[in-house]
Coordinates of C-alpha atoms and ligand atoms in Angstrom, one line a residue:
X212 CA 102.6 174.0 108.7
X213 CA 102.0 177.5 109.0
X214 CA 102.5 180.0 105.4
X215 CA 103.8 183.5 105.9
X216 CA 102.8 186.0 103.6
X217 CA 104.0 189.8 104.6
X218 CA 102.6 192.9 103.4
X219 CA 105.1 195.3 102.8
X220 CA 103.7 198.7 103.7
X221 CA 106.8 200.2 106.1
X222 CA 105.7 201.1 109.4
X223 CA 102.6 199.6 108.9
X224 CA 103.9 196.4 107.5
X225 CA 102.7 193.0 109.0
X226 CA 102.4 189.5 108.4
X227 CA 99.3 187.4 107.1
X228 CA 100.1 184.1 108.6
X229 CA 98.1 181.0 106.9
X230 CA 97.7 177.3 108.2
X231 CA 95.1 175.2 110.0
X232 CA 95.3 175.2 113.6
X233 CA 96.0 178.8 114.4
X234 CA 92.9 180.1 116.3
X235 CA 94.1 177.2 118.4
X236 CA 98.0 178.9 119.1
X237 CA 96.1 182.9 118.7
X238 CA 98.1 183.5 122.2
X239 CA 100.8 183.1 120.9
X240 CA 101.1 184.4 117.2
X241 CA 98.6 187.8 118.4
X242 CA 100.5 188.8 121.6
X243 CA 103.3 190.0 120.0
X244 CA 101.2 192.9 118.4
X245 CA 99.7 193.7 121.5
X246 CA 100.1 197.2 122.8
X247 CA 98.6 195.8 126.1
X248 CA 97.1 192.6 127.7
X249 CA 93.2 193.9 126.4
X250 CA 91.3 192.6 123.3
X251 CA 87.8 192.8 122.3
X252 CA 86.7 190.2 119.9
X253 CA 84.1 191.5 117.3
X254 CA 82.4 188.7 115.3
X255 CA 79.0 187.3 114.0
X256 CA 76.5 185.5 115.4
X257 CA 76.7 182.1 113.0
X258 CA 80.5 182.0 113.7
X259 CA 80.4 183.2 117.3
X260 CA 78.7 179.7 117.8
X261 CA 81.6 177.7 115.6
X262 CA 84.6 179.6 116.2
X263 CA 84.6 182.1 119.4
X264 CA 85.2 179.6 121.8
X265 CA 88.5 178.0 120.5
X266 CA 89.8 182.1 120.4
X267 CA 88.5 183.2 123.8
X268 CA 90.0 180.0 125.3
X269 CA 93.5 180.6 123.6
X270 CA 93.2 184.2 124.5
X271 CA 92.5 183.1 127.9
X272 CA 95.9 180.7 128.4
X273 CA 97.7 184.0 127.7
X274 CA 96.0 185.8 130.8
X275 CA 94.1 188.0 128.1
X276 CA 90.1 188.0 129.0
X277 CA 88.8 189.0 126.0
X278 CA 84.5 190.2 125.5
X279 CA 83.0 189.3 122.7
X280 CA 81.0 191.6 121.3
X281 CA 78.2 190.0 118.1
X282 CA 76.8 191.5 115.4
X283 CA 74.0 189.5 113.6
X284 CA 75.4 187.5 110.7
X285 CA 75.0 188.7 106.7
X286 CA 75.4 192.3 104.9
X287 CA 72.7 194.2 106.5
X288 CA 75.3 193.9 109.7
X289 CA 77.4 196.6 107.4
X290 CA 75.5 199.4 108.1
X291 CA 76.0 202.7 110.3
X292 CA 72.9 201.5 112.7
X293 CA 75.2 198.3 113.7
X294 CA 78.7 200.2 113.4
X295 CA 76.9 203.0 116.4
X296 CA 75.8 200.5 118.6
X297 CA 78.9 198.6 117.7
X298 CA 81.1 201.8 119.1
X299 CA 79.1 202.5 121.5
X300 CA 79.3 198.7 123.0
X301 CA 83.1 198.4 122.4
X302 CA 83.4 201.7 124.6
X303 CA 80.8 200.6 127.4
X304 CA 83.6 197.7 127.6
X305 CA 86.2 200.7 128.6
X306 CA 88.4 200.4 125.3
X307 CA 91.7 202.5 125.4
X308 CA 94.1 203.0 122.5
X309 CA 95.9 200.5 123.7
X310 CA 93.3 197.6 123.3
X311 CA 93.4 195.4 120.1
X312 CA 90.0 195.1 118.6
X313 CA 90.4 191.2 116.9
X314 CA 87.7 190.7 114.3
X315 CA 86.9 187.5 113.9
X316 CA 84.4 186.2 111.3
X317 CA 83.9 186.8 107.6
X318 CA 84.2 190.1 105.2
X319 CA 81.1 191.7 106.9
X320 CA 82.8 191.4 110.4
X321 CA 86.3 192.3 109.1
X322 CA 84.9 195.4 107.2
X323 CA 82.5 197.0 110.2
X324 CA 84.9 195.7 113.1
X325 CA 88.1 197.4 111.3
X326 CA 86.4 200.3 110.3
X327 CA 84.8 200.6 114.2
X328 CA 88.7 200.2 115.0
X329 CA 89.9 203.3 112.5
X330 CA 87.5 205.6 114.0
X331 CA 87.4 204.3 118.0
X332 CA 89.7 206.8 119.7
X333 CA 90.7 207.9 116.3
X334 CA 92.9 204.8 115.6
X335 CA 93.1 201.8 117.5
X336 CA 95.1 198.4 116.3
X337 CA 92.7 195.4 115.2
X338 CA 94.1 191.9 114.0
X339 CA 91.9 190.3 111.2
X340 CA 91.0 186.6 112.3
X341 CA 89.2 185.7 108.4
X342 CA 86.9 182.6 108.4
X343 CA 85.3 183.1 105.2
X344 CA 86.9 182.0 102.5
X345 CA 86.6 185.1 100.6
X346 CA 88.0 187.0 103.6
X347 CA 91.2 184.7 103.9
X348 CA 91.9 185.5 100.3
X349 CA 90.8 188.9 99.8
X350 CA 88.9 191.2 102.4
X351 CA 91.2 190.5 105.3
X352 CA 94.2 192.2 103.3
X353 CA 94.7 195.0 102.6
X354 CA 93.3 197.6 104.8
X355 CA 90.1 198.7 103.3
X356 CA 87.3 198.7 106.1
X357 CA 84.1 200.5 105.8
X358 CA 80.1 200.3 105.8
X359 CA 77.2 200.8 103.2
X360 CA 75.3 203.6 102.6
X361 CA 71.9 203.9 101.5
X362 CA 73.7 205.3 98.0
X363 CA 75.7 202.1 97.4
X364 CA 77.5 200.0 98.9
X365 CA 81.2 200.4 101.1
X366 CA 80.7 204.8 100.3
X367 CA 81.7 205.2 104.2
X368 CA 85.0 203.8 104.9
X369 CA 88.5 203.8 105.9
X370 CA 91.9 202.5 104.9
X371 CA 93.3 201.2 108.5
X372 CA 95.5 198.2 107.6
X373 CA 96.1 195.1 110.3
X374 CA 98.4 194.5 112.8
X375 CA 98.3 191.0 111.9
X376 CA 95.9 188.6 109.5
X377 CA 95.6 185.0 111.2
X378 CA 93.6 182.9 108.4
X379 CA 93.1 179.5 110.1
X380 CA 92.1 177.4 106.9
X381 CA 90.7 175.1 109.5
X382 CA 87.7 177.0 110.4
X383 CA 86.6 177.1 106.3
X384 CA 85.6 173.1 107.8
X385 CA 82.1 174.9 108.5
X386 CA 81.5 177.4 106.0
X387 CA 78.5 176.6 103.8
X388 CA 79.8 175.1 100.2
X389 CA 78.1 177.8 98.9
X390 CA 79.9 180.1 100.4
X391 CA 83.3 178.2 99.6
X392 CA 82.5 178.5 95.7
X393 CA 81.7 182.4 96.6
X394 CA 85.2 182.8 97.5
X395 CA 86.7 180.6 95.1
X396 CA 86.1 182.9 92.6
X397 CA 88.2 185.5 94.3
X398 CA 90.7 182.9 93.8
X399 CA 90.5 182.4 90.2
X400 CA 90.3 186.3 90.0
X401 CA 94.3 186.5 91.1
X402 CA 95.2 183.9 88.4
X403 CA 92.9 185.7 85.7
X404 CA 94.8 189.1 86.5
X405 CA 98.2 187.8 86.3
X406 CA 99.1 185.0 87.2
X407 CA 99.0 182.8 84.7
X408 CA 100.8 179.8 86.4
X409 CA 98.7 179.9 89.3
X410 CA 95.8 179.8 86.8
X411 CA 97.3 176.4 85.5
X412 CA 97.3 175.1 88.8
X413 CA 93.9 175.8 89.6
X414 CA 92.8 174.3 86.9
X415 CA 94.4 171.0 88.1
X416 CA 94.0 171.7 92.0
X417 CA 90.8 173.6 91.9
X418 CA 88.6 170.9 93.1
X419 CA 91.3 169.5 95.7
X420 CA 90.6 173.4 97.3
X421 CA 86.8 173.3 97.3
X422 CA 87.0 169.8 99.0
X423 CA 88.9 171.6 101.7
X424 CA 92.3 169.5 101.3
X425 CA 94.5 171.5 103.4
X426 CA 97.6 171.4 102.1
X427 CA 95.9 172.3 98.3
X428 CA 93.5 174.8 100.3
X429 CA 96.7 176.1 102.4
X430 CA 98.5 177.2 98.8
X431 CA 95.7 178.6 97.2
X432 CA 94.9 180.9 100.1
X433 CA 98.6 181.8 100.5
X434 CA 99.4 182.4 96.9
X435 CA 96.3 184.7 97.2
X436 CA 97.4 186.7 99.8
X437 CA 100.8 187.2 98.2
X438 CA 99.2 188.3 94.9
X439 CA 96.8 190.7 96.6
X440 CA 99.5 191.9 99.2
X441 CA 102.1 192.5 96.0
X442 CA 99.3 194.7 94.2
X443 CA 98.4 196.7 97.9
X444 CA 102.3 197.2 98.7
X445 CA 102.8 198.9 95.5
X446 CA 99.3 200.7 95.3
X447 CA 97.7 201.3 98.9
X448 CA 95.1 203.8 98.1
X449 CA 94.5 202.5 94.6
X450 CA 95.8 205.1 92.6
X451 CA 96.6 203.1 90.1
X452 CA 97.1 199.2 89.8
X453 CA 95.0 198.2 92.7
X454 CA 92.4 198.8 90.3
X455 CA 93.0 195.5 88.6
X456 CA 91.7 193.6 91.7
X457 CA 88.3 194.8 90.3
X458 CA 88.5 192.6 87.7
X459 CA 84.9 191.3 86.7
X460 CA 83.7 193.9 89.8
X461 CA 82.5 196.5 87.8
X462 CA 80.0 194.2 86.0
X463 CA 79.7 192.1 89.3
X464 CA 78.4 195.4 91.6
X465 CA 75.8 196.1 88.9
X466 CA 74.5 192.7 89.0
X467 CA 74.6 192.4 92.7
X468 CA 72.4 196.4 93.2
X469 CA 69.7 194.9 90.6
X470 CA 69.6 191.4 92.6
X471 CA 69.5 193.2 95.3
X472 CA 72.1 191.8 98.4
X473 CA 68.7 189.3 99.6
X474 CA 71.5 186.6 99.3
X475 CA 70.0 185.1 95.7
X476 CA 73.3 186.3 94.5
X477 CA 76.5 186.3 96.5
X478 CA 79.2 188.8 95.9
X479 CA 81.8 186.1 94.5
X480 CA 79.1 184.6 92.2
X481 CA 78.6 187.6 91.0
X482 CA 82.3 188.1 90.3
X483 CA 82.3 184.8 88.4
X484 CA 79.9 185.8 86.1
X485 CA 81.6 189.7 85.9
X486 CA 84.7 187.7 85.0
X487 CA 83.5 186.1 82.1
X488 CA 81.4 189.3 81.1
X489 CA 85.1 190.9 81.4
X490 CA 86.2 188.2 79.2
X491 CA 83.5 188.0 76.9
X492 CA 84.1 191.7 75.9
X493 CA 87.6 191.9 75.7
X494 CA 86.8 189.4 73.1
X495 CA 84.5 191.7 71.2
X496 CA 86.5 194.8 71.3
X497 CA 89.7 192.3 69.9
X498 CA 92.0 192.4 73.2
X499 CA 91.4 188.7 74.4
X500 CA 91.2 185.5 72.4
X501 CA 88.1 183.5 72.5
X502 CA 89.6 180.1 73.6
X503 CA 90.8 182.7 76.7
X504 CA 87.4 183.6 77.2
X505 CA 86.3 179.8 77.1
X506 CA 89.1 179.1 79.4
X507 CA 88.3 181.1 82.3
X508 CA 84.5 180.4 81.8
X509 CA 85.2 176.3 81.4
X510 CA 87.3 176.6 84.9
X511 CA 84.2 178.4 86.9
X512 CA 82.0 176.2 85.9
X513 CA 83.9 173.3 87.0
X514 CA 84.0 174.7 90.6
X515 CA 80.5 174.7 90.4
X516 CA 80.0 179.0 90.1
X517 CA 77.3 180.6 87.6
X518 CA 79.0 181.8 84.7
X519 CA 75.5 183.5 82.9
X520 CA 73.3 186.1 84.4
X521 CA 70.2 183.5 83.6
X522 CA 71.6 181.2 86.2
X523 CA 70.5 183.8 88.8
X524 CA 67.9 185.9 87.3
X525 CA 64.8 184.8 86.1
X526 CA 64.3 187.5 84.0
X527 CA 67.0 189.2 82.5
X528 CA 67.8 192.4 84.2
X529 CA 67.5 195.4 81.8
X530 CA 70.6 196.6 79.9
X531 CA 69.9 200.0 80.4
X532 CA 69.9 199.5 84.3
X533 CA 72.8 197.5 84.7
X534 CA 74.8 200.3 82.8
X535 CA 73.1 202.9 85.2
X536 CA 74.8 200.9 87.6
X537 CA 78.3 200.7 86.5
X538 CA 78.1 204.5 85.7
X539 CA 77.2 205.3 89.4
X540 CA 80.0 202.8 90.6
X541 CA 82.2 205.0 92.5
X542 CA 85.2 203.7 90.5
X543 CA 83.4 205.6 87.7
X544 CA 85.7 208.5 87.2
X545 CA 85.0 211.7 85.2
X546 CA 82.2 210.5 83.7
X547 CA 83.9 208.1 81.9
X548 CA 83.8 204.0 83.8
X549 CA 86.9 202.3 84.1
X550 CA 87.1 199.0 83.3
X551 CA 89.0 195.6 83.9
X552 CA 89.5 194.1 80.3
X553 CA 92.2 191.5 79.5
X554 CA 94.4 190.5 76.9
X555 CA 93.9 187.0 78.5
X556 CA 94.2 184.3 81.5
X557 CA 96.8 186.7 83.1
X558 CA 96.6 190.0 81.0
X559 CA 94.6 191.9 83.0
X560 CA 94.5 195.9 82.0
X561 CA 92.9 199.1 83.2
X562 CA 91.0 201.7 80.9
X563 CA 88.7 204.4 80.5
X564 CA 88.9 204.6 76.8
X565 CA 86.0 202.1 76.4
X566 CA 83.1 204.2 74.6
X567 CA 79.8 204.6 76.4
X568 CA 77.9 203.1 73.4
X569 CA 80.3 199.9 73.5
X570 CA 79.0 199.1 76.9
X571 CA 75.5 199.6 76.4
X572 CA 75.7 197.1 73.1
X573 CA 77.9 194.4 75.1
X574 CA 75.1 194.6 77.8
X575 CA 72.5 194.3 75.5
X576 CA 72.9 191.4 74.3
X577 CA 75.4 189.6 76.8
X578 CA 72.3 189.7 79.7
X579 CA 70.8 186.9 77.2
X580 CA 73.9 185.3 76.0
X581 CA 76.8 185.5 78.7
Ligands
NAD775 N1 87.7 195.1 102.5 C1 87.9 194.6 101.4 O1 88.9 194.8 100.7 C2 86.8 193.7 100.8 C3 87.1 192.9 99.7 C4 86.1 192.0 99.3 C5 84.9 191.9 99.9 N2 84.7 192.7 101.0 C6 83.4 192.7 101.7 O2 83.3 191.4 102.3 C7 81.9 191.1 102.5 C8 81.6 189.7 102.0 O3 82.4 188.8 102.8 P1 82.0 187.3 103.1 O4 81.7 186.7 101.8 O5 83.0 186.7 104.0 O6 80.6 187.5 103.8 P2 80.1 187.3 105.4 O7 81.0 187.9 106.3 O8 78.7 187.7 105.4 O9 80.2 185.7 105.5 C9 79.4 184.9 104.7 C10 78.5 184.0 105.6 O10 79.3 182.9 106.1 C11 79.3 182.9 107.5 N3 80.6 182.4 108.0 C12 81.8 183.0 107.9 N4 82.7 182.2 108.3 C13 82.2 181.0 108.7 C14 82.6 179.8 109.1 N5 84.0 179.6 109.3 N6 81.7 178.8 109.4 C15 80.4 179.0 109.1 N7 79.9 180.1 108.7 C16 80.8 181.1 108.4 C17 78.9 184.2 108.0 O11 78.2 184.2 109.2 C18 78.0 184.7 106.9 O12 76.7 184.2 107.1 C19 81.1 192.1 101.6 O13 80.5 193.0 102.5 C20 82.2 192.8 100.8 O14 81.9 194.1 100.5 C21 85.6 193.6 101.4
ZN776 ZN1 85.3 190.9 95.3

């Protein structure tokens, strides 16, 4: 059975279609946004091996001979080293504008491939083929593609939505568990910013998701996408409510500089425990209610995701650092840091008003306590 999920963005609309099976029927379900009968697939090296074939091979029952062109797998493939050779290889291949580049891996791929696709020929189309989780439920959608820069991470990058996203929940069947968890809580994020009744079910069906039942794994992904496609429809370049999918992100991105993206801490382990720092402060400053705060921390936990910064550092990272962090996020604004508090499971809100001092305090004690 095969989920639509369409993100309503006028001419640049297009469908996220979710089910297992797909990479299988790609000919298909990505012809129809084909300008012409050329694609280049873009993808990693670890899911080149697992996954490339079944795509080139569908590709090919079409009459479309796809290249494959592969990046080495992990972050450091997010650079603007790997994005000019990248360019430079996908034009060796003869590219026009009328060739769909199809990125096929995780958020890495999906970030450098779409971003190589917004500046190729100033604009071709791409089609997102996620594999991670966290890219089926979050990176894939949207349109946000870009690179890091030695300043901080995703500072070079363009909005260039999709033509189309094809999440085959069958290719998760090879993703580390790890990795699963990672963009689990991604997942939970959705529910925590408002959507209570998904929350609830999550709670009941969280562990049918992590154990990769498909029809369990099948909802969660689509109910993601429709929850992250609702907020991007009505807030593309996120001058306003798309802030809210940054929910635990501002604490997470500090936590993730002073780790240090060596893969000790992975981006949506790092949102778990931002969540319940989000949590945990809303409490303090009187927004959220502590059995919320228990709530949310209870259900990470459960799905096997760190929910305190001692699970991941060995020392505690210094309070003064972590705030150097937030304040040099680029969400920071004005001097002031916006943040993602909540008023509870589903009560997600966006402010600046948060004094500097406040911060500093939570930090200091929450990097022993949360
Ligand atoms: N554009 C956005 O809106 C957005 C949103 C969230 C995150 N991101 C970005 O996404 C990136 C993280 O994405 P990620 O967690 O998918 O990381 P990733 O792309 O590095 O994938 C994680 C690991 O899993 C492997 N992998 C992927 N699919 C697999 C499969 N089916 N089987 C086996 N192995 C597989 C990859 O090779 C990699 O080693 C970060 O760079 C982050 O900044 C972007
Ligand atoms: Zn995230």
């Amino acid at each position: 059975m095969t989920d639509t999920v369409t993100v309503a963005l006028g001419e640049r609309r297009y469908d996220i279609l979710i089910g297992k099976g797909l990479l299988a029927r790609a000919d298909r379900l990505i012809t129809p946004v084909m300008r012409s009968r050329r694609a280049v697939i873009v993808t990693d090296e670890t899911v080149a091996r697992a996954h490339a074939g079944d795509l080139v091979a569908a590709l090919d029952a079409a009459g479309i001979a796809a290249a494959v062109e592969t990046v080495p797998a992990g972050e450091s493939s997010k650079s603007m080293t790997v994005l000019a050779d990248l360019v430079e290889r996908l034009l060796a291949r003869g590219i026009d504008r009328s060739t769909t580049i199809v990125a096929l891996g995780g958020g890495v791929v999906g970030d450098l491939a779409g971003f190589a696709a917004a500046v190729l020929l100033r604009g071709v189309d791409f089609v997102q083929v996620p594999t991670s989780l966290l890219a089926q439920v979050d990176s894939s959608v949207g349109g946000k593609t870009g690179v890091n820069a030695a300043a901080g991470k995703n500072l070079i990058g363009a909005f260039h939505q999709p033509r189309l996203v094809l999440a085959d929940t069958g290719t998760l069947d090879t993703l580390p568990d790890r990795e699963m968890k990672a963009g689990y809580a991604e997942i939970v994020k959705y529910g925590a910013i408002d959507r209570p009744d998904f929350f609830d079910w999550l709670e009941s069906n969280g562990r049918s998701v992590l154990a990769r039942e498909q029809a369990a794994l099948a909802h969660a992904v689509a109910e993601s996408c429709r929850s992250k496609a609702a907020i991007v429809a009505a807030d593309e370049r996120e001058h306003g409510g798309r802030a809210l999918l940054n929910l635990g992100h501002t604490f997470a991105h500090a936590l993730e500089a002073e780790a240090g993206y060596d893969g000790s801490l992975l981006h949506g382990e790092a949102v778990a425990i931002g969540m319940v720092m989000a949590f945990e402060f809303s409490v303090e400053l009187g927004h959220c209610s502590a059995p919320d705060a228990r709530r949310l921390r209870d259900h990470l936990a459960d799905a096997g995701l760190p929910t305190t910064i001692g699970e991941r550092f060995a020392a505690p990272p210094p309070a003064k650092r972590l705030f150097h962090h937030m304040t040099h996020d680029k969400k920071a604004s004005g001097g002031r840091v916006t943040l993602i508090l909540t008023r509870g499971i589903g009560g997600a809100f966006t402010t600046a008003e948060t004094p500097e001092t406040r911060i500093l305090s939570f930090l200091s004690h929450a990097i022993t306590e949360v």
